[in-house]
Amino acid sequence: MQQSTWTTDNTAIRGLSLDIPGRVVILHDPLQNATAKVDVFTDIPEFLEFVQSSLVTRADGSPYIRTTFRRDLIPQRQYHLHGSVLVHVTLQAPVSFVESSSRGDTILHQEAVSLGLNESLAVEASESNSVYLELNQTVELANLHLTTKDSGAIQLVTSGGINVASSLDVKANDGGVVAIQGELAVTSDRLKVTAADTGAIYVTSTTDQIVTVRQVASVTDKGKLNLYPRGVCNTSKIHVTEFSHANLGSIACQSVSVEASEGGAAVVQAVASLTANAVEGGRVQYFNSTAGLGLQFKSSNVWPVSQNEFTTFAFRPVPSQDALTIDLHGFGWGARFQPPNPVTAMAVPMVDATVGFMAMCGVLFLAFALCRPPKRKEPQPLKSSHTQLNTQYV
């Protein structure tokens, strides 16, 4: 195995942006001198030449570490990189946001993320990356934002409950999956869930229930939403369309408003009032005590059911922290990633994209000539070192 290490100075780090194939483990060490350290281990010698870590500042002034595998720097028109990759990101203090892309696994240790009723945490997974966060305590936060896209996945599991004082915001787009499981109650003032373009969201409490004041759900374009097995809320507003499914019959809400269209389907449970509109092949089914309200609907696509249907998620153990085998193929512009096998059970094959070299050059030249972007502060490369190791990661 070979190793490269990048370190920061004493600049406080608020987050991480990771775009590197393989397995990434995010650790916490309050005693290390640097605020952040990135170690890349691999048996692919040339792989290290194209990994870069930089200190970057967000528009809001938050500094973060960006680590990328620069496919665009590979000089060969055709290349094939095969071998194992393991990345350790060690933080002196926990961070409030993590963005992870590029096929592989990201394992978040609970000490590495900011927790507390005055803290907000945002996690994003994309490009077939699977993020695992498992905690042996109750999660308490002011806000929690979980986002997946492009077949990314996030699995959040706690042995306690999940208590979000303000907003629990969950998004799954373009084949992304978000799965949340609390052993105890999952509570928030507002639960906002958005599943689109075959994205899927699962929220469950294994021994208690889901409790929220305001529930807002949007499920479109074959999206899937499942909240189960029981819960309560004050108000619920649901929009489901384009052959999507919103299974919310487990959540007994005082007031429910639901719109279903273009083949979209929703299962709901209302305690006091239900407003439902089902058009263009949409359908709304209401469960349990809702039928006792004596409701009348103009649409024949709104009716009571005796069975509350929902789909459960098969939560998986956190992967090992060993190196992961990758297989990279590239040909000119539009390099593509081809795994020898599915990286994890949560990962979904991504769509390849190839862009002609000459066409891209023409577009870039025209864009540069017509609209030059304003100058911006360049990212600061981190200090790096390279070491040959005898350690073998399997």
CSV table of N, CA and C in Angstrom, one decimal, residues 164-299:
chain,number,residue,atom,x,y,z
A,164,VAL,N,-35.6,16.5,16.5
A,164,VAL,CA,-35.2,17.7,15.7
A,164,VAL,C,-36.2,18.8,16.1
A,165,ALA,N,-35.6,19.8,16.8
A,165,ALA,CA,-36.4,20.9,17.4
A,165,ALA,C,-37.2,21.7,16.3
A,166,SER,N,-36.6,21.9,15.2
A,166,SER,CA,-37.2,22.8,14.1
A,166,SER,C,-37.6,21.9,12.9
A,167,SER,N,-36.7,21.7,12.0
A,167,SER,CA,-37.1,21.0,10.7
A,167,SER,C,-36.3,19.8,10.4
A,168,LEU,N,-36.9,18.7,10.1
A,168,LEU,CA,-36.3,17.5,9.6
A,168,LEU,C,-36.7,17.5,8.1
A,169,ASP,N,-35.7,17.8,7.3
A,169,ASP,CA,-35.9,17.9,5.8
A,169,ASP,C,-35.2,16.8,5.1
A,170,VAL,N,-36.0,16.0,4.4
A,170,VAL,CA,-35.4,14.8,3.7
A,170,VAL,C,-35.8,14.9,2.2
A,171,LYS,N,-34.7,14.7,1.4
A,171,LYS,CA,-35.0,14.8,-0.1
A,171,LYS,C,-34.3,13.6,-0.7
A,172,ALA,N,-35.0,12.9,-1.7
A,172,ALA,CA,-34.4,11.8,-2.5
A,172,ALA,C,-34.8,12.0,-3.9
A,173,ASN,N,-33.8,12.3,-4.8
A,173,ASN,CA,-34.0,12.6,-6.2
A,173,ASN,C,-33.2,11.7,-7.1
A,174,ASP,N,-33.7,11.5,-8.3
A,174,ASP,CA,-32.9,10.8,-9.3
A,174,ASP,C,-32.4,9.4,-8.8
A,175,GLY,N,-33.3,8.6,-8.3
A,175,GLY,CA,-32.9,7.3,-7.8
A,175,GLY,C,-32.2,7.2,-6.5
A,176,GLY,N,-32.2,8.4,-5.8
A,176,GLY,CA,-31.6,8.4,-4.4
A,176,GLY,C,-32.5,7.7,-3.4
A,177,VAL,N,-31.9,7.3,-2.3
A,177,VAL,CA,-32.6,6.7,-1.2
A,177,VAL,C,-32.1,7.3,0.1
A,178,VAL,N,-33.1,7.6,1.0
A,178,VAL,CA,-32.8,8.0,2.4
A,178,VAL,C,-33.6,7.1,3.3
A,179,ALA,N,-32.9,6.5,4.3
A,179,ALA,CA,-33.6,5.6,5.2
A,179,ALA,C,-33.2,6.0,6.6
A,180,ILE,N,-34.2,6.3,7.5
A,180,ILE,CA,-34.0,6.8,8.8
A,180,ILE,C,-34.7,5.8,9.8
A,181,GLN,N,-33.9,5.4,10.8
A,181,GLN,CA,-34.5,4.5,11.8
A,181,GLN,C,-34.1,4.9,13.2
A,182,GLY,N,-35.1,5.2,14.0
A,182,GLY,CA,-34.8,5.5,15.5
A,182,GLY,C,-35.4,4.4,16.3
A,183,GLU,N,-34.6,3.9,17.3
A,183,GLU,CA,-35.2,2.9,18.2
A,183,GLU,C,-36.3,3.4,19.0
A,184,LEU,N,-36.2,4.7,19.4
A,184,LEU,CA,-37.2,5.4,20.1
A,184,LEU,C,-37.9,6.4,19.1
A,185,ALA,N,-38.6,7.4,19.7
A,185,ALA,CA,-39.5,8.2,18.9
A,185,ALA,C,-38.6,9.1,17.9
A,186,VAL,N,-39.2,9.4,16.7
A,186,VAL,CA,-38.6,10.3,15.8
A,186,VAL,C,-39.5,11.5,15.8
A,187,THR,N,-39.0,12.7,16.3
A,187,THR,CA,-39.9,13.8,16.5
A,187,THR,C,-39.3,15.1,15.8
A,188,SER,N,-40.2,16.0,15.4
A,188,SER,CA,-39.7,17.2,14.8
A,188,SER,C,-40.9,18.2,14.8
A,189,ASP,N,-40.6,19.5,14.8
A,189,ASP,CA,-41.7,20.5,14.6
A,189,ASP,C,-42.3,20.4,13.2
A,190,ARG,N,-41.4,20.3,12.2
A,190,ARG,CA,-41.8,20.1,10.8
A,190,ARG,C,-41.1,19.0,10.2
A,191,LEU,N,-41.8,18.1,9.6
A,191,LEU,CA,-41.2,17.0,8.8
A,191,LEU,C,-41.5,17.2,7.3
A,192,LYS,N,-40.5,17.6,6.5
A,192,LYS,CA,-40.7,17.8,5.1
A,192,LYS,C,-40.0,16.8,4.3
A,193,VAL,N,-40.7,16.0,3.5
A,193,VAL,CA,-40.2,14.9,2.7
A,193,VAL,C,-40.5,15.1,1.3
A,194,THR,N,-39.4,15.0,0.4
A,194,THR,CA,-39.6,15.2,-1.0
A,194,THR,C,-38.9,14.0,-1.7
A,195,ALA,N,-39.7,13.2,-2.5
A,195,ALA,CA,-39.1,12.1,-3.3
A,195,ALA,C,-39.5,12.3,-4.7
A,196,ALA,N,-38.5,12.3,-5.6
A,196,ALA,CA,-38.8,12.6,-7.0
A,196,ALA,C,-37.9,11.8,-7.9
A,197,ASP,N,-38.4,11.5,-9.1
A,197,ASP,CA,-37.6,10.8,-10.1
A,197,ASP,C,-37.1,9.5,-9.6
A,198,THR,N,-38.0,8.6,-9.1
A,198,THR,CA,-37.7,7.3,-8.6
A,198,THR,C,-37.0,7.4,-7.3
A,199,GLY,N,-36.8,8.5,-6.6
A,199,GLY,CA,-36.2,8.6,-5.3
A,199,GLY,C,-37.1,7.9,-4.3
A,200,ALA,N,-36.6,7.5,-3.2
A,200,ALA,CA,-37.3,6.8,-2.2
A,200,ALA,C,-36.9,7.2,-0.8
A,201,ILE,N,-37.9,7.4,0.1
A,201,ILE,CA,-37.7,7.8,1.5
A,201,ILE,C,-38.4,6.8,2.4
A,202,TYR,N,-37.7,6.4,3.5
A,202,TYR,CA,-38.2,5.6,4.5
A,202,TYR,C,-37.9,6.2,5.9
A,203,VAL,N,-38.9,6.4,6.7
A,203,VAL,CA,-38.7,6.9,8.1
A,203,VAL,C,-39.5,5.9,9.0
A,204,THR,N,-38.8,5.4,10.1
A,204,THR,CA,-39.4,4.5,11.0
A,204,THR,C,-38.9,4.6,12.4
A,205,SER,N,-39.8,4.3,13.3
A,205,SER,CA,-39.4,4.1,14.7
A,205,SER,C,-39.7,2.7,15.1
A,206,THR,N,-38.7,1.9,15.6
A,206,THR,CA,-38.9,0.5,15.8
A,206,THR,C,-39.7,0.2,17.0
A,207,THR,N,-39.7,1.0,18.1
A,207,THR,CA,-40.4,0.7,19.3
A,207,THR,C,-41.4,1.8,19.7
A,208,ASP,N,-41.3,3.0,19.1
A,208,ASP,CA,-42.2,4.1,19.5
A,208,ASP,C,-42.9,4.6,18.3
A,209,GLN,N,-42.9,5.9,18.0
A,209,GLN,CA,-43.7,6.4,16.9
A,209,GLN,C,-43.0,7.7,16.3
A,210,ILE,N,-43.5,8.1,15.2
A,210,ILE,CA,-43.1,9.4,14.5
A,210,ILE,C,-44.1,10.5,15.0
A,211,VAL,N,-43.5,11.5,15.5
A,211,VAL,CA,-44.3,12.6,16.0
A,211,VAL,C,-43.9,13.9,15.4
A,212,THR,N,-44.8,14.6,14.8
A,212,THR,CA,-44.5,15.9,14.2
A,212,THR,C,-45.7,16.8,14.2
A,213,VAL,N,-45.5,18.1,14.3
A,213,VAL,CA,-46.6,19.1,14.3
A,213,VAL,C,-47.1,19.3,12.9
A,214,ARG,N,-46.1,19.6,11.9
A,214,ARG,CA,-46.5,19.8,10.5
A,214,ARG,C,-45.8,18.8,9.6
A,215,GLN,N,-46.6,18.2,8.8
A,215,GLN,CA,-46.0,17.2,7.9
A,215,GLN,C,-46.3,17.7,6.5
A,216,VAL,N,-45.2,17.8,5.7
A,216,VAL,CA,-45.4,18.2,4.3
A,216,VAL,C,-44.7,17.2,3.4
A,217,ALA,N,-45.4,16.7,2.4
A,217,ALA,CA,-44.9,15.6,1.6
A,217,ALA,C,-45.2,15.9,0.1
A,218,SER,N,-44.1,15.8,-0.7
A,218,SER,CA,-44.2,15.9,-2.2
A,218,SER,C,-43.6,14.7,-2.8
A,219,VAL,N,-44.3,13.9,-3.6
A,219,VAL,CA,-43.8,12.7,-4.2
A,219,VAL,C,-44.2,12.7,-5.6
A,220,THR,N,-43.2,12.8,-6.5
A,220,THR,CA,-43.5,12.9,-7.9
A,220,THR,C,-42.6,12.0,-8.8
A,221,ASP,N,-43.1,11.7,-10.0
A,221,ASP,CA,-42.3,11.0,-11.0
A,221,ASP,C,-41.8,9.6,-10.5
A,222,LYS,N,-42.7,8.8,-10.1
A,222,LYS,CA,-42.4,7.4,-9.6
A,222,LYS,C,-41.6,7.4,-8.3
A,223,GLY,N,-41.7,8.5,-7.5
A,223,GLY,CA,-41.1,8.5,-6.2
A,223,GLY,C,-41.8,7.6,-5.2
A,224,LYS,N,-41.2,7.3,-4.1
A,224,LYS,CA,-41.8,6.4,-3.1
A,224,LYS,C,-41.5,7.0,-1.7
A,225,LEU,N,-42.6,7.0,-0.9
A,225,LEU,CA,-42.5,7.6,0.5
A,225,LEU,C,-43.2,6.6,1.4
A,226,ASN,N,-42.5,6.2,2.5
A,226,ASN,CA,-43.0,5.3,3.5
A,226,ASN,C,-42.7,5.8,4.9
A,227,LEU,N,-43.7,6.2,5.7
A,227,LEU,CA,-43.5,6.5,7.1
A,227,LEU,C,-44.3,5.4,7.9
A,228,TYR,N,-43.6,4.7,8.8
A,228,TYR,CA,-44.2,3.6,9.5
A,228,TYR,C,-43.5,3.3,10.8
A,229,PRO,N,-44.1,2.4,11.7
A,229,PRO,CA,-45.4,1.7,11.6
A,229,PRO,C,-46.5,2.5,12.3
A,230,ARG,N,-46.1,3.6,13.0
A,230,ARG,CA,-47.2,4.4,13.7
A,230,ARG,C,-46.7,5.8,13.9
A,231,GLY,N,-47.6,6.8,14.1
A,231,GLY,CA,-47.2,8.1,14.3
A,231,GLY,C,-48.4,9.1,14.4
A,232,VAL,N,-48.1,10.3,14.8
A,232,VAL,CA,-49.2,11.3,14.9
A,232,VAL,C,-48.6,12.6,14.4
A,233,CYS,N,-49.6,13.5,13.9
A,233,CYS,CA,-49.2,14.8,13.5
A,233,CYS,C,-50.4,15.7,13.7
A,234,ASN,N,-50.2,17.0,13.6
A,234,ASN,CA,-51.3,18.0,13.7
A,234,ASN,C,-51.9,18.2,12.3
A,235,THR,N,-51.0,18.7,11.4
A,235,THR,CA,-51.5,19.0,10.0
A,235,THR,C,-50.6,18.2,9.0
A,236,SER,N,-51.2,17.8,7.9
A,236,SER,CA,-50.5,17.0,6.9
A,236,SER,C,-50.9,17.5,5.5
A,237,LYS,N,-50.0,17.9,4.7
A,237,LYS,CA,-50.2,18.4,3.3
A,237,LYS,C,-49.5,17.5,2.4
A,238,ILE,N,-50.1,16.8,1.5
A,238,ILE,CA,-49.5,15.8,0.6
A,238,ILE,C,-49.8,16.1,-0.8
A,239,HIS,N,-48.8,16.0,-1.7
A,239,HIS,CA,-48.9,16.1,-3.1
A,239,HIS,C,-48.3,14.9,-3.7
A,240,VAL,N,-49.0,14.1,-4.5
A,240,VAL,CA,-48.5,12.9,-5.1
A,240,VAL,C,-48.9,12.8,-6.6
A,241,THR,N,-48.0,12.6,-7.5
A,241,THR,CA,-48.3,12.6,-8.9
A,241,THR,C,-47.4,11.7,-9.7
A,242,GLU,N,-47.7,11.4,-10.9
A,242,GLU,CA,-46.8,10.7,-11.9
A,242,GLU,C,-46.4,9.3,-11.4
A,243,PHE,N,-47.4,8.5,-11.0
A,243,PHE,CA,-47.3,7.1,-10.6
A,243,PHE,C,-46.4,7.0,-9.4
A,244,SER,N,-46.4,7.9,-8.5
A,244,SER,CA,-45.7,7.9,-7.3
A,244,SER,C,-46.6,7.3,-6.2
A,245,HIS,N,-46.0,6.9,-5.0
A,245,HIS,CA,-46.7,6.3,-3.9
A,245,HIS,C,-46.3,7.0,-2.6
A,246,ALA,N,-47.3,7.5,-1.9
A,246,ALA,CA,-47.1,8.1,-0.6
A,246,ALA,C,-47.9,7.2,0.5
A,247,ASN,N,-47.2,6.4,1.2
A,247,ASN,CA,-47.8,5.5,2.2
A,247,ASN,C,-47.7,6.2,3.6
A,248,LEU,N,-48.7,6.9,3.9
A,248,LEU,CA,-48.8,7.7,5.1
A,248,LEU,C,-49.9,7.3,6.0
A,249,GLY,N,-50.5,6.1,5.8
A,249,GLY,CA,-51.6,5.7,6.6
A,249,GLY,C,-51.3,5.4,8.0
A,250,SER,N,-50.0,5.2,8.3
A,250,SER,CA,-49.5,4.9,9.7
A,250,SER,C,-49.6,6.2,10.6
A,251,ILE,N,-49.6,7.3,10.0
A,251,ILE,CA,-49.5,8.6,10.7
A,251,ILE,C,-50.9,9.2,10.8
A,252,ALA,N,-51.5,9.2,12.1
A,252,ALA,CA,-52.8,9.7,12.4
A,252,ALA,C,-52.7,11.2,12.6
A,253,CYS,N,-53.2,12.0,11.6
A,253,CYS,CA,-53.1,13.5,11.7
A,253,CYS,C,-54.5,14.1,11.9
A,254,GLN,N,-54.5,15.1,12.7
A,254,GLN,CA,-55.8,15.8,12.9
A,254,GLN,C,-56.4,16.3,11.6
A,255,SER,N,-55.6,17.0,10.8
A,255,SER,CA,-56.1,17.6,9.6
A,255,SER,C,-55.2,17.1,8.4
A,256,VAL,N,-55.8,16.6,7.3
A,256,VAL,CA,-55.1,16.1,6.2
A,256,VAL,C,-55.6,16.8,4.9
A,257,SER,N,-54.7,17.3,4.1
A,257,SER,CA,-55.1,17.8,2.8
A,257,SER,C,-54.2,17.0,1.8
A,258,VAL,N,-54.8,16.4,0.8
A,258,VAL,CA,-54.0,15.6,-0.2
A,258,VAL,C,-54.5,15.8,-1.6
A,259,GLU,N,-53.6,15.9,-2.5
A,259,GLU,CA,-53.8,16.0,-3.9
A,259,GLU,C,-53.1,14.9,-4.7
A,260,ALA,N,-53.8,14.1,-5.5
A,260,ALA,CA,-53.3,13.0,-6.2
A,260,ALA,C,-53.7,13.1,-7.7
A,261,SER,N,-52.7,13.0,-8.6
A,261,SER,CA,-53.0,13.1,-10.0
A,261,SER,C,-52.0,12.3,-10.8
A,262,GLU,N,-52.3,12.1,-12.1
A,262,GLU,CA,-51.5,11.4,-13.1
A,262,GLU,C,-51.0,10.0,-12.5
A,263,GLY,N,-51.9,9.3,-12.0
A,263,GLY,CA,-51.5,7.9,-11.5
A,263,GLY,C,-50.9,7.9,-10.1
A,264,GLY,N,-50.7,9.0,-9.5
A,264,GLY,CA,-50.2,9.1,-8.1
A,264,GLY,C,-51.1,8.5,-7.1
A,265,ALA,N,-50.6,7.8,-6.0
A,265,ALA,CA,-51.5,7.2,-5.0
A,265,ALA,C,-51.0,7.5,-3.6
A,266,ALA,N,-52.0,7.8,-2.7
A,266,ALA,CA,-51.6,8.1,-1.4
A,266,ALA,C,-52.6,7.3,-0.4
A,267,VAL,N,-52.0,6.9,0.7
A,267,VAL,CA,-52.8,6.3,1.8
A,267,VAL,C,-52.6,7.2,3.0
A,268,VAL,N,-53.7,7.7,3.6
A,268,VAL,CA,-53.6,8.6,4.7
A,268,VAL,C,-54.5,8.2,5.8
A,269,GLN,N,-54.4,8.9,6.9
A,269,GLN,CA,-55.2,8.7,8.1
A,269,GLN,C,-55.5,10.0,8.7
A,270,ALA,N,-56.8,10.4,8.7
A,270,ALA,CA,-57.2,11.7,9.3
A,270,ALA,C,-58.1,11.5,10.5
A,271,VAL,N,-57.9,12.2,11.6
A,271,VAL,CA,-58.6,12.1,12.8
A,271,VAL,C,-59.8,13.0,12.8
A,272,ALA,N,-59.6,14.3,12.4
A,272,ALA,CA,-60.7,15.3,12.4
A,272,ALA,C,-61.2,15.7,11.1
A,273,SER,N,-60.3,16.0,10.1
A,273,SER,CA,-60.8,16.4,8.8
A,273,SER,C,-59.9,15.9,7.7
A,274,LEU,N,-60.5,15.7,6.5
A,274,LEU,CA,-59.8,15.2,5.3
A,274,LEU,C,-60.3,16.0,4.1
A,275,THR,N,-59.3,16.6,3.4
A,275,THR,CA,-59.6,17.2,2.1
A,275,THR,C,-58.8,16.5,1.1
A,276,ALA,N,-59.5,15.9,0.1
A,276,ALA,CA,-58.9,15.1,-0.9
A,276,ALA,C,-59.3,15.4,-2.3
A,277,ASN,N,-58.4,15.5,-3.2
A,277,ASN,CA,-58.7,15.7,-4.6
A,277,ASN,C,-57.9,14.8,-5.4
A,278,ALA,N,-58.6,13.9,-6.2
A,278,ALA,CA,-57.9,12.9,-7.0
A,278,ALA,C,-58.4,13.0,-8.4
A,279,VAL,N,-57.5,13.4,-9.3
A,279,VAL,CA,-57.8,13.6,-10.7
A,279,VAL,C,-56.8,12.9,-11.6
A,280,GLU,N,-57.2,12.7,-12.9
A,280,GLU,CA,-56.3,12.2,-13.9
A,280,GLU,C,-55.6,10.9,-13.5
A,281,GLY,N,-56.5,10.0,-12.9
A,281,GLY,CA,-55.9,8.7,-12.6
A,281,GLY,C,-55.3,8.6,-11.2
A,282,GLY,N,-55.3,9.7,-10.5
A,282,GLY,CA,-54.8,9.7,-9.1
A,282,GLY,C,-55.8,9.1,-8.2
A,283,ARG,N,-55.3,8.6,-7.0
A,283,ARG,CA,-56.2,8.0,-6.1
A,283,ARG,C,-55.8,8.2,-4.6
A,284,VAL,N,-56.8,8.3,-3.8
A,284,VAL,CA,-56.5,8.6,-2.3
A,284,VAL,C,-57.3,7.5,-1.5
A,285,GLN,N,-56.6,6.8,-0.7
A,285,GLN,CA,-57.2,5.8,0.2
A,285,GLN,C,-57.1,6.3,1.7
A,286,TYR,N,-58.1,6.2,2.4
A,286,TYR,CA,-58.0,6.6,3.8
A,286,TYR,C,-58.3,5.5,4.8
A,287,PHE,N,-57.6,5.5,5.9
A,287,PHE,CA,-57.5,4.3,6.7
A,287,PHE,C,-58.0,4.5,8.1
A,288,ASN,N,-58.4,3.5,8.8
A,288,ASN,CA,-58.7,3.5,10.2
A,288,ASN,C,-59.9,4.3,10.5
A,289,SER,N,-59.8,5.2,11.5
A,289,SER,CA,-61.0,6.0,12.0
A,289,SER,C,-61.5,7.0,11.1
A,290,THR,N,-60.7,7.3,10.0
A,290,THR,CA,-61.1,8.3,9.0
A,290,THR,C,-62.5,8.0,8.5
A,291,ALA,N,-62.8,6.8,8.2
A,291,ALA,CA,-64.1,6.4,7.7
A,291,ALA,C,-65.3,6.9,8.6
A,292,GLY,N,-65.1,6.9,9.9
A,292,GLY,CA,-66.1,7.3,10.8
A,292,GLY,C,-66.5,8.8,10.8
A,293,LEU,N,-65.7,9.6,10.0
A,293,LEU,CA,-66.0,11.0,9.9
A,293,LEU,C,-67.2,11.3,9.0
A,294,GLY,N,-67.7,10.2,8.3
A,294,GLY,CA,-68.8,10.4,7.4
A,294,GLY,C,-68.6,11.3,6.2
A,295,LEU,N,-67.4,11.2,5.7
A,295,LEU,CA,-67.0,12.2,4.6
A,295,LEU,C,-67.6,11.8,3.3
A,296,GLN,N,-67.9,12.8,2.5
A,296,GLN,CA,-68.4,12.6,1.1
A,296,GLN,C,-67.4,13.2,0.1
A,297,PHE,N,-67.1,12.5,-0.9
A,297,PHE,CA,-66.2,13.0,-1.9
A,297,PHE,C,-66.8,12.9,-3.3
A,298,LYS,N,-66.6,13.9,-4.1
A,298,LYS,CA,-67.1,13.9,-5.5
A,298,LYS,C,-66.4,12.9,-6.4
A,299,SER,N,-65.1,12.7,-6.1
A,299,SER,CA,-64.4,11.7,-6.9
A,299,SER,C,-64.5,10.3,-6.5
